mmCIF file of C-alpha atoms in Angstrom:
data_model
loop_
_atom_site.group_PDB
_atom_site.id
_atom_site.type_symbol
_atom_site.label_atom_id
_atom_site.label_comp_id
_atom_site.label_asym_id
_atom_site.label_seq_id
_atom_site.Cartn_x
_atom_site.Cartn_y
_atom_site.Cartn_z
ATOM 1 C CA MET A 1 51.857 73.677 95.354
ATOM 2 C CA HIS A 2 52.689 71.324 98.217
ATOM 3 C CA ALA A 3 54.521 74.052 100.175
ATOM 4 C CA LEU A 4 51.808 76.620 99.455
ATOM 5 C CA THR A 5 49.133 74.326 100.850
ATOM 6 C CA ILE A 6 51.047 73.813 104.098
ATOM 7 C CA ASP A 7 51.749 77.562 104.416
ATOM 8 C CA ALA A 8 48.052 78.302 103.953
ATOM 9 C CA MET A 9 47.129 75.861 106.710
ATOM 10 C CA ILE A 10 49.770 77.337 109.024
ATOM 11 C CA ASN A 11 48.065 80.745 108.749
ATOM 12 C CA GLN A 12 44.797 79.310 110.124
ATOM 13 C CA SER A 13 43.885 79.635 113.784
ATOM 14 C CA CYS A 14 46.081 77.451 115.999
ATOM 15 C CA GLN A 15 43.370 77.463 118.630
ATOM 16 C CA GLU A 16 41.391 75.008 116.523
ATOM 17 C CA GLN A 17 44.051 72.766 115.016
ATOM 18 C CA PHE A 18 47.702 71.830 114.768
ATOM 19 C CA ILE A 19 49.786 71.111 111.673
ATOM 20 C CA LEU A 20 51.660 67.830 111.905
ATOM 21 C CA LEU A 21 54.637 68.500 109.637
ATOM 22 C CA GLY A 22 55.888 64.955 109.994
ATOM 23 C CA PHE A 23 57.810 64.045 106.842
ATOM 24 C CA SER A 24 56.273 66.799 104.660
ATOM 25 C CA ASP A 25 59.728 68.148 103.800
ATOM 26 C CA ARG A 26 60.363 64.881 101.939
ATOM 27 C CA PRO A 27 57.403 64.212 99.595
ATOM 28 C CA ARG A 28 59.026 61.158 97.999
ATOM 29 C CA LEU A 29 59.696 59.619 101.395
ATOM 30 C CA GLU A 30 56.030 60.185 102.309
ATOM 31 C CA SER A 31 54.854 58.019 99.397
ATOM 32 C CA ILE A 32 57.217 55.204 100.359
ATOM 33 C CA LEU A 33 56.336 55.486 104.044
ATOM 34 C CA PHE A 34 52.600 55.355 103.278
ATOM 35 C CA VAL A 35 52.962 51.911 101.697
ATOM 36 C CA PHE A 36 55.212 50.527 104.425
ATOM 37 C CA VAL A 37 53.183 52.008 107.303
ATOM 38 C CA LEU A 38 49.934 50.643 105.839
ATOM 39 C CA ILE A 39 51.398 47.133 105.457
ATOM 40 C CA PHE A 40 52.942 47.159 108.923
ATOM 41 C CA TYR A 41 49.720 48.469 110.481
ATOM 42 C CA LEU A 42 47.603 45.735 108.857
ATOM 43 C CA VAL A 43 50.087 43.068 109.977
ATOM 44 C CA THR A 44 49.997 44.551 113.502
ATOM 45 C CA LEU A 45 46.196 44.388 113.592
ATOM 46 C CA VAL A 46 46.031 40.819 112.272
ATOM 47 C CA GLY A 47 48.877 39.516 114.460
ATOM 48 C CA ASN A 48 47.585 40.946 117.730
ATOM 49 C CA ILE A 49 43.962 39.991 117.023
ATOM 50 C CA ILE A 50 45.122 36.407 116.364
ATOM 51 C CA ILE A 51 46.987 36.328 119.692
ATOM 52 C CA ILE A 52 43.887 37.589 121.528
ATOM 53 C CA LEU A 53 41.552 35.114 119.821
ATOM 54 C CA VAL A 54 43.868 32.132 120.279
ATOM 55 C CA SER A 55 44.436 32.919 123.963
ATOM 56 C CA TYR A 56 40.678 33.268 124.486
ATOM 57 C CA LEU A 57 39.480 30.268 122.457
ATOM 58 C CA ASP A 58 42.063 27.649 123.453
ATOM 59 C CA PRO A 59 41.536 26.329 127.026
ATOM 60 C CA CYS A 60 45.206 25.299 127.211
ATOM 61 C CA LEU A 61 46.176 28.974 127.104
ATOM 62 C CA HIS A 62 43.929 30.046 129.975
ATOM 63 C CA THR A 63 46.937 30.707 132.204
ATOM 64 C CA PRO A 64 48.370 33.887 133.797
ATOM 65 C CA MET A 65 51.131 34.124 131.158
ATOM 66 C CA TYR A 66 48.657 34.284 128.281
ATOM 67 C CA PHE A 67 46.262 36.472 130.241
ATOM 68 C CA PHE A 68 49.029 39.080 130.430
ATOM 69 C CA LEU A 69 49.980 38.450 126.790
ATOM 70 C CA THR A 70 46.360 39.094 125.764
ATOM 71 C CA ASN A 71 46.455 42.397 127.624
ATOM 72 C CA LEU A 72 49.731 43.278 125.888
ATOM 73 C CA SER A 73 48.224 42.522 122.464
ATOM 74 C CA PHE A 74 45.118 44.599 123.217
ATOM 75 C CA LEU A 75 47.372 47.389 124.470
ATOM 76 C CA ASP A 76 49.432 47.266 121.263
ATOM 77 C CA LEU A 77 46.262 47.431 119.155
ATOM 78 C CA CYS A 78 45.144 50.569 120.986
ATOM 79 C CA PHE A 79 48.674 52.014 120.960
ATOM 80 C CA THR A 80 49.111 51.835 117.194
ATOM 81 C CA THR A 81 45.513 52.821 116.427
ATOM 82 C CA SER A 82 45.887 55.988 118.528
ATOM 83 C CA SER A 83 48.225 57.519 115.929
ATOM 84 C CA ILE A 84 48.816 55.384 112.815
ATOM 85 C CA PRO A 85 45.458 56.080 111.064
ATOM 86 C CA GLN A 86 46.116 59.818 111.442
ATOM 87 C CA LEU A 87 49.638 59.306 110.085
ATOM 88 C CA LEU A 88 48.286 57.413 107.064
ATOM 89 C CA PHE A 89 45.783 60.224 106.438
ATOM 90 C CA ASN A 90 48.549 62.830 106.546
ATOM 91 C CA LEU A 91 50.943 60.789 104.412
ATOM 92 C CA GLY A 92 48.269 60.136 101.798
ATOM 93 C CA GLY A 93 47.434 63.772 101.033
ATOM 94 C CA GLN A 94 48.406 67.404 101.428
ATOM 95 C CA ASP A 95 46.234 67.994 104.493
ATOM 96 C CA LYS A 96 48.535 67.716 107.530
ATOM 97 C CA SER A 97 46.136 69.165 110.076
ATOM 98 C CA ILE A 98 44.719 67.618 113.231
ATOM 99 C CA SER A 99 42.055 69.262 115.385
ATOM 100 C CA TYR A 100 42.902 70.550 118.853
ATOM 101 C CA ILE A 101 40.605 67.930 120.414
ATOM 102 C CA GLY A 102 42.054 65.209 118.184
ATOM 103 C CA CYS A 103 45.558 66.212 119.247
ATOM 104 C CA ALA A 104 44.581 66.185 122.927
ATOM 105 C CA VAL A 105 42.991 62.724 122.612
ATOM 106 C CA GLN A 106 46.027 61.396 120.745
ATOM 107 C CA LEU A 107 48.399 62.739 123.409
ATOM 108 C CA PHE A 108 46.210 61.351 126.220
ATOM 109 C CA MET A 109 46.119 57.866 124.682
ATOM 110 C CA PHE A 110 49.800 57.885 123.769
ATOM 111 C CA LEU A 111 50.917 58.797 127.310
ATOM 112 C CA GLY A 112 48.427 56.449 128.964
ATOM 113 C CA LEU A 113 49.107 53.407 126.811
ATOM 114 C CA GLY A 114 52.865 53.929 126.898
ATOM 115 C CA GLY A 115 52.850 54.122 130.695
ATOM 116 C CA THR A 116 50.621 51.058 130.916
ATOM 117 C CA GLU A 117 52.968 49.017 128.746
ATOM 118 C CA CYS A 118 55.967 49.896 130.929
ATOM 119 C CA VAL A 119 54.213 48.517 134.018
ATOM 120 C CA LEU A 120 52.627 45.565 132.200
ATOM 121 C CA LEU A 121 56.042 44.354 130.997
ATOM 122 C CA ALA A 122 57.203 44.447 134.643
ATOM 123 C CA VAL A 123 54.134 42.427 135.656
ATOM 124 C CA MET A 124 54.958 39.842 132.984
ATOM 125 C CA ALA A 125 58.537 39.651 134.312
ATOM 126 C CA TYR A 126 57.169 38.933 137.797
ATOM 127 C CA ASP A 127 55.004 36.175 136.324
ATOM 128 C CA ARG A 128 58.090 34.583 134.709
ATOM 129 C CA PHE A 129 60.037 34.975 137.973
ATOM 130 C CA THR A 130 57.304 33.137 139.884
ATOM 131 C CA ALA A 131 57.035 30.379 137.259
ATOM 132 C CA ILE A 132 60.779 29.619 137.226
ATOM 133 C CA CYS A 133 61.900 30.462 140.766
ATOM 134 C CA LYS A 134 58.806 29.175 142.607
ATOM 135 C CA PRO A 135 57.291 26.557 140.285
ATOM 136 C CA LEU A 136 55.641 24.500 143.045
ATOM 137 C CA HIS A 137 53.776 27.547 144.373
ATOM 138 C CA TYR A 138 53.088 29.181 140.995
ATOM 139 C CA SER A 139 49.380 28.316 140.747
ATOM 140 C CA VAL A 140 48.808 29.415 144.342
ATOM 141 C CA ILE A 141 50.655 32.736 143.991
ATOM 142 C CA MET A 142 49.453 33.705 140.502
ATOM 143 C CA HIS A 143 45.747 33.192 141.114
ATOM 144 C CA SER A 144 43.179 34.959 138.954
ATOM 145 C CA GLN A 145 42.415 37.717 141.487
ATOM 146 C CA LEU A 146 46.089 38.704 141.705
ATOM 147 C CA CYS A 147 46.375 38.689 137.896
ATOM 148 C CA TRP A 148 43.427 41.068 137.571
ATOM 149 C CA LYS A 149 44.833 43.311 140.318
ATOM 150 C CA LEU A 150 48.248 43.499 138.636
ATOM 151 C CA VAL A 151 46.692 44.343 135.267
ATOM 152 C CA SER A 152 44.467 46.955 136.938
ATOM 153 C CA VAL A 153 47.542 48.575 138.499
ATOM 154 C CA ALA A 154 49.227 48.748 135.080
ATOM 155 C CA TRP A 155 46.228 50.418 133.427
ATOM 156 C CA SER A 156 45.734 52.755 136.429
ATOM 157 C CA VAL A 157 49.353 53.960 136.277
ATOM 158 C CA GLY A 158 48.960 54.721 132.575
ATOM 159 C CA LEU A 159 45.703 56.582 133.197
ATOM 160 C CA LEU A 160 47.260 58.605 136.020
ATOM 161 C CA ASN A 161 50.211 59.512 133.797
ATOM 162 C CA SER A 162 47.807 60.837 131.149
ATOM 163 C CA LEU A 163 45.665 62.736 133.635
ATOM 164 C CA VAL A 164 48.737 64.521 135.007
ATOM 165 C CA MET A 165 50.755 65.259 131.855
ATOM 166 C CA SER A 166 48.168 65.775 129.106
ATOM 167 C CA PRO A 167 46.509 68.935 130.560
ATOM 168 C CA VAL A 168 49.905 70.416 131.495
ATOM 169 C CA THR A 169 51.215 69.914 127.960
ATOM 170 C CA MET A 170 48.099 71.089 126.114
ATOM 171 C CA LYS A 171 47.722 74.261 128.225
ATOM 172 C CA LEU A 172 51.225 75.569 127.465
ATOM 173 C CA PRO A 173 51.042 78.995 125.711
ATOM 174 C CA ARG A 174 52.171 78.738 122.074
ATOM 175 C CA CYS A 175 51.728 82.312 120.826
ATOM 176 C CA GLY A 176 50.232 81.246 117.506
ATOM 177 C CA ARG A 177 52.698 78.448 116.874
ATOM 178 C CA CYS A 178 50.923 75.342 115.621
ATOM 179 C CA GLN A 179 53.550 73.555 113.524
ATOM 180 C CA VAL A 180 54.373 70.300 115.306
ATOM 181 C CA ARG A 181 57.595 68.906 113.875
ATOM 182 C CA HIS A 182 56.390 65.355 114.262
ATOM 183 C CA PHE A 183 53.826 62.996 112.759
ATOM 184 C CA LEU A 184 51.798 62.823 115.987
ATOM 185 C CA CYS A 185 50.967 64.940 119.021
ATOM 186 C CA GLU A 186 53.804 63.666 121.174
ATOM 187 C CA MET A 187 54.695 65.434 124.397
ATOM 188 C CA PRO A 188 58.313 66.479 123.605
ATOM 189 C CA ALA A 189 57.236 67.873 120.204
ATOM 190 C CA LEU A 190 54.386 69.886 121.764
ATOM 191 C CA ILE A 191 56.647 71.223 124.518
ATOM 192 C CA LYS A 192 59.157 72.452 121.917
ATOM 193 C CA ILE A 193 56.637 74.817 120.273
ATOM 194 C CA ALA A 194 55.711 76.531 123.571
ATOM 195 C CA CYS A 195 56.618 80.231 123.779
ATOM 196 C CA VAL A 196 57.363 80.179 127.510
ATOM 197 C CA ASN A 197 60.119 78.713 129.636
ATOM 198 C CA THR A 198 59.425 74.982 129.841
ATOM 199 C CA VAL A 199 62.136 73.976 132.333
ATOM 200 C CA ALA A 200 59.547 73.190 135.025
ATOM 201 C CA VAL A 201 57.473 71.057 132.626
ATOM 202 C CA GLU A 202 60.538 69.227 131.311
ATOM 203 C CA SER A 203 61.695 68.557 134.868
ATOM 204 C CA THR A 204 58.271 67.113 135.687
ATOM 205 C CA VAL A 205 58.426 64.952 132.558
ATOM 206 C CA PHE A 206 61.866 63.689 133.576
ATOM 207 C CA ILE A 207 60.733 62.824 137.120
ATOM 208 C CA LEU A 208 57.647 60.991 135.849
ATOM 209 C CA SER A 209 59.800 59.206 133.276
ATOM 210 C CA VAL A 210 62.085 57.977 136.046
ATOM 211 C CA ILE A 211 59.088 56.671 137.994
ATOM 212 C CA ILE A 212 57.132 55.129 135.112
ATOM 213 C CA VAL A 213 60.062 53.916 132.988
ATOM 214 C CA LEU A 214 63.015 53.187 135.255
ATOM 215 C CA VAL A 215 61.146 51.736 138.266
ATOM 216 C CA PRO A 216 59.431 48.981 136.192
ATOM 217 C CA LEU A 217 62.684 48.407 134.291
ATOM 218 C CA THR A 218 64.553 47.998 137.584
ATOM 219 C CA LEU A 219 61.965 45.446 138.748
ATOM 220 C CA ILE A 220 62.358 43.579 135.447
ATOM 221 C CA LEU A 221 66.149 43.463 135.838
ATOM 222 C CA ILE A 222 65.833 42.242 139.445
ATOM 223 C CA SER A 223 63.365 39.531 138.368
ATOM 224 C CA TYR A 224 65.668 38.306 135.615
ATOM 225 C CA SER A 225 68.674 38.333 137.950
ATOM 226 C CA TYR A 226 66.866 35.829 140.161
ATOM 227 C CA ILE A 227 65.711 33.919 137.078
ATOM 228 C CA ALA A 228 69.296 33.697 135.773
ATOM 229 C CA LEU A 229 70.493 32.338 139.125
ATOM 230 C CA ALA A 230 67.676 29.783 139.177
ATOM 231 C CA VAL A 231 68.405 28.678 135.600
ATOM 232 C CA MET A 232 72.127 28.229 136.394
ATOM 233 C CA ARG A 233 71.143 25.780 139.137
ATOM 234 C CA ILE A 234 69.191 23.625 136.681
ATOM 235 C CA LYS A 235 71.366 20.595 135.879
ATOM 236 C CA SER A 236 69.703 19.345 132.691
ATOM 237 C CA ALA A 237 70.392 21.127 129.404
ATOM 238 C CA SER A 238 66.775 20.624 128.294
ATOM 239 C CA GLY A 239 65.521 22.262 131.492
ATOM 240 C CA ARG A 240 67.758 25.288 130.991
ATOM 241 C CA ARG A 241 66.691 25.541 127.347
ATOM 242 C CA LYS A 242 63.015 25.412 128.316
ATOM 243 C CA ALA A 243 63.534 28.169 130.901
ATOM 244 C CA PHE A 244 65.367 30.389 128.402
ATOM 245 C CA ASN A 245 62.637 29.827 125.796
ATOM 246 C CA THR A 246 60.021 30.818 128.364
ATOM 247 C CA CYS A 247 61.772 34.121 129.064
ATOM 248 C CA GLY A 248 63.394 34.819 125.695
ATOM 249 C CA SER A 249 60.304 36.275 124.036
ATOM 250 C CA HIS A 250 59.583 38.619 126.914
ATOM 251 C CA LEU A 251 63.210 39.772 127.128
ATOM 252 C CA THR A 252 63.222 40.549 123.399
ATOM 253 C CA VAL A 253 60.052 42.633 123.695
ATOM 254 C CA VAL A 254 61.427 44.451 126.758
ATOM 255 C CA SER A 255 64.665 45.295 124.928
ATOM 256 C CA LEU A 256 62.832 46.678 121.888
ATOM 257 C CA PHE A 257 60.352 48.749 123.880
ATOM 258 C CA TYR A 258 62.547 50.144 126.643
ATOM 259 C CA GLY A 259 65.513 50.860 124.383
ATOM 260 C CA ASN A 260 63.496 53.356 122.356
ATOM 261 C CA ILE A 261 61.566 54.808 125.293
ATOM 262 C CA ILE A 262 64.708 55.535 127.323
ATOM 263 C CA TYR A 263 66.399 57.203 124.349
ATOM 264 C CA MET A 264 63.355 59.391 123.674
ATOM 265 C CA TYR A 265 62.348 60.468 127.173
ATOM 266 C CA MET A 266 65.411 60.211 129.392
ATOM 267 C CA GLN A 267 67.396 62.995 127.730
ATOM 268 C CA PRO A 268 66.865 66.778 127.511
ATOM 269 C CA GLY A 269 64.116 67.518 124.992
ATOM 270 C CA HIS A 270 66.036 70.010 122.847
ATOM 271 C CA LYS A 271 69.108 67.808 122.370
ATOM 272 C CA ALA A 272 67.392 64.960 120.540
ATOM 273 C CA SER A 273 67.638 64.888 116.753
ATOM 274 C CA GLN A 274 64.226 65.602 115.223
ATOM 275 C CA ASP A 275 64.647 63.001 112.467
ATOM 276 C CA GLN A 276 65.874 60.411 114.956
ATOM 277 C CA GLY A 277 62.911 61.191 117.186
ATOM 278 C CA LYS A 278 60.422 60.672 114.369
ATOM 279 C CA PHE A 279 61.819 57.342 113.241
ATOM 280 C CA LEU A 280 62.296 56.025 116.786
ATOM 281 C CA THR A 281 58.715 56.986 117.642
ATOM 282 C CA LEU A 282 57.545 55.248 114.472
ATOM 283 C CA PHE A 283 59.550 52.197 115.492
ATOM 284 C CA TYR A 284 58.094 51.743 118.982
ATOM 285 C CA ASN A 285 54.638 52.872 117.883
ATOM 286 C CA LEU A 286 54.371 50.526 114.903
ATOM 287 C CA VAL A 287 57.255 48.104 114.439
ATOM 288 C CA THR A 288 57.455 46.888 118.055
ATOM 289 C CA PRO A 289 53.685 46.153 118.322
ATOM 290 C CA MET A 290 53.950 44.347 114.971
ATOM 291 C CA LEU A 291 56.910 42.240 116.146
ATOM 292 C CA ASN A 292 55.371 41.263 119.496
ATOM 293 C CA PRO A 293 52.949 38.633 118.081
ATOM 294 C CA VAL A 294 55.692 37.318 115.770
ATOM 295 C CA ILE A 295 58.166 36.999 118.648
ATOM 296 C CA TYR A 296 55.693 35.249 120.938
ATOM 297 C CA THR A 297 54.395 32.976 118.155
ATOM 298 C CA LEU A 298 57.703 31.864 116.644
ATOM 299 C CA ARG A 299 59.346 31.187 120.012
ATOM 300 C CA ASN A 300 56.358 29.578 121.697
ATOM 301 C CA LYS A 301 55.276 25.990 121.112
ATOM 302 C CA ASP A 302 52.039 26.475 123.086
ATOM 303 C CA VAL A 303 50.830 29.293 120.825
ATOM 304 C CA LYS A 304 51.849 27.442 117.651
ATOM 305 C CA GLY A 305 50.070 24.326 118.921
ATOM 306 C CA ALA A 306 46.940 26.325 119.768
ATOM 307 C CA LEU A 307 46.948 27.908 116.312
ATOM 308 C CA LYS A 308 47.247 24.483 114.697
ATOM 309 C CA ARG A 309 44.370 23.139 116.774
ATOM 310 C CA LEU A 310 42.121 26.085 115.883
ATOM 311 C CA VAL A 311 42.932 25.803 112.177
ATOM 312 C CA THR A 312 42.294 22.028 112.047
ATOM 313 C CA ARG A 313 39.200 22.109 114.268
ATOM 314 C CA LYS A 314 36.086 21.015 112.387
#
């Protein structure tokens, strides 16, 4: 019955909808995934909303570092919400369809928010570089106008990425093919079902990936090279420990996010394992945004102190 339902949907017009096959070949796995994805999504929502509220309500956290962290939490909320509700809908029933418009919106948000996060993590690295390498000039350099400009650049890069790649991907001829072997409308999965030569599109994707992924990553590595040199010059053990704690959370988030992104987008599209692609996408689309608030909360005395003050406030 399950297979018949999917086959019936596949025969419908692909001009109006796509079929997100996702994990439909493993019905038992779908039931397990539904529970885990729902729990992780709720934890992601609660964790990131708490970070945003704490950073906004506590005057002690009105600093550039927490301004960028608030943007990261808001970004993660949008990032997960762009695809996880649709995934839960598909996992919870036999209907695996998504409308053409819904697919286009999902792709647009996914590309835009992913690109924004790449640049925003580089901006946060620059903030840490300024705080540790130029502490006496930190408040002068990282003034509010510069913070808003840096965040605006991050969001603009993400928007530009979406405006360029979304129409190109959605307009590819598919000759009646509408089975997307993924749980969301991701660019590599949509390119794979095209019925024309996609070398030019894949080359464009690779070039944009180099610009949007590797350029920010290079800036992050340069920033932390200077930070490492500055920390090595600190004589006191407590000073070095404080510097490492300041950067440790951000480095952990960078490693989680970029590790998956590079694996997914910096290799030829047809060589990646489909199952690996699904689970890696699920990881950076759900698990990483869920871990971000935990990482920043557990490793950060300021956030824990702010939470305690808000809880005990009369």
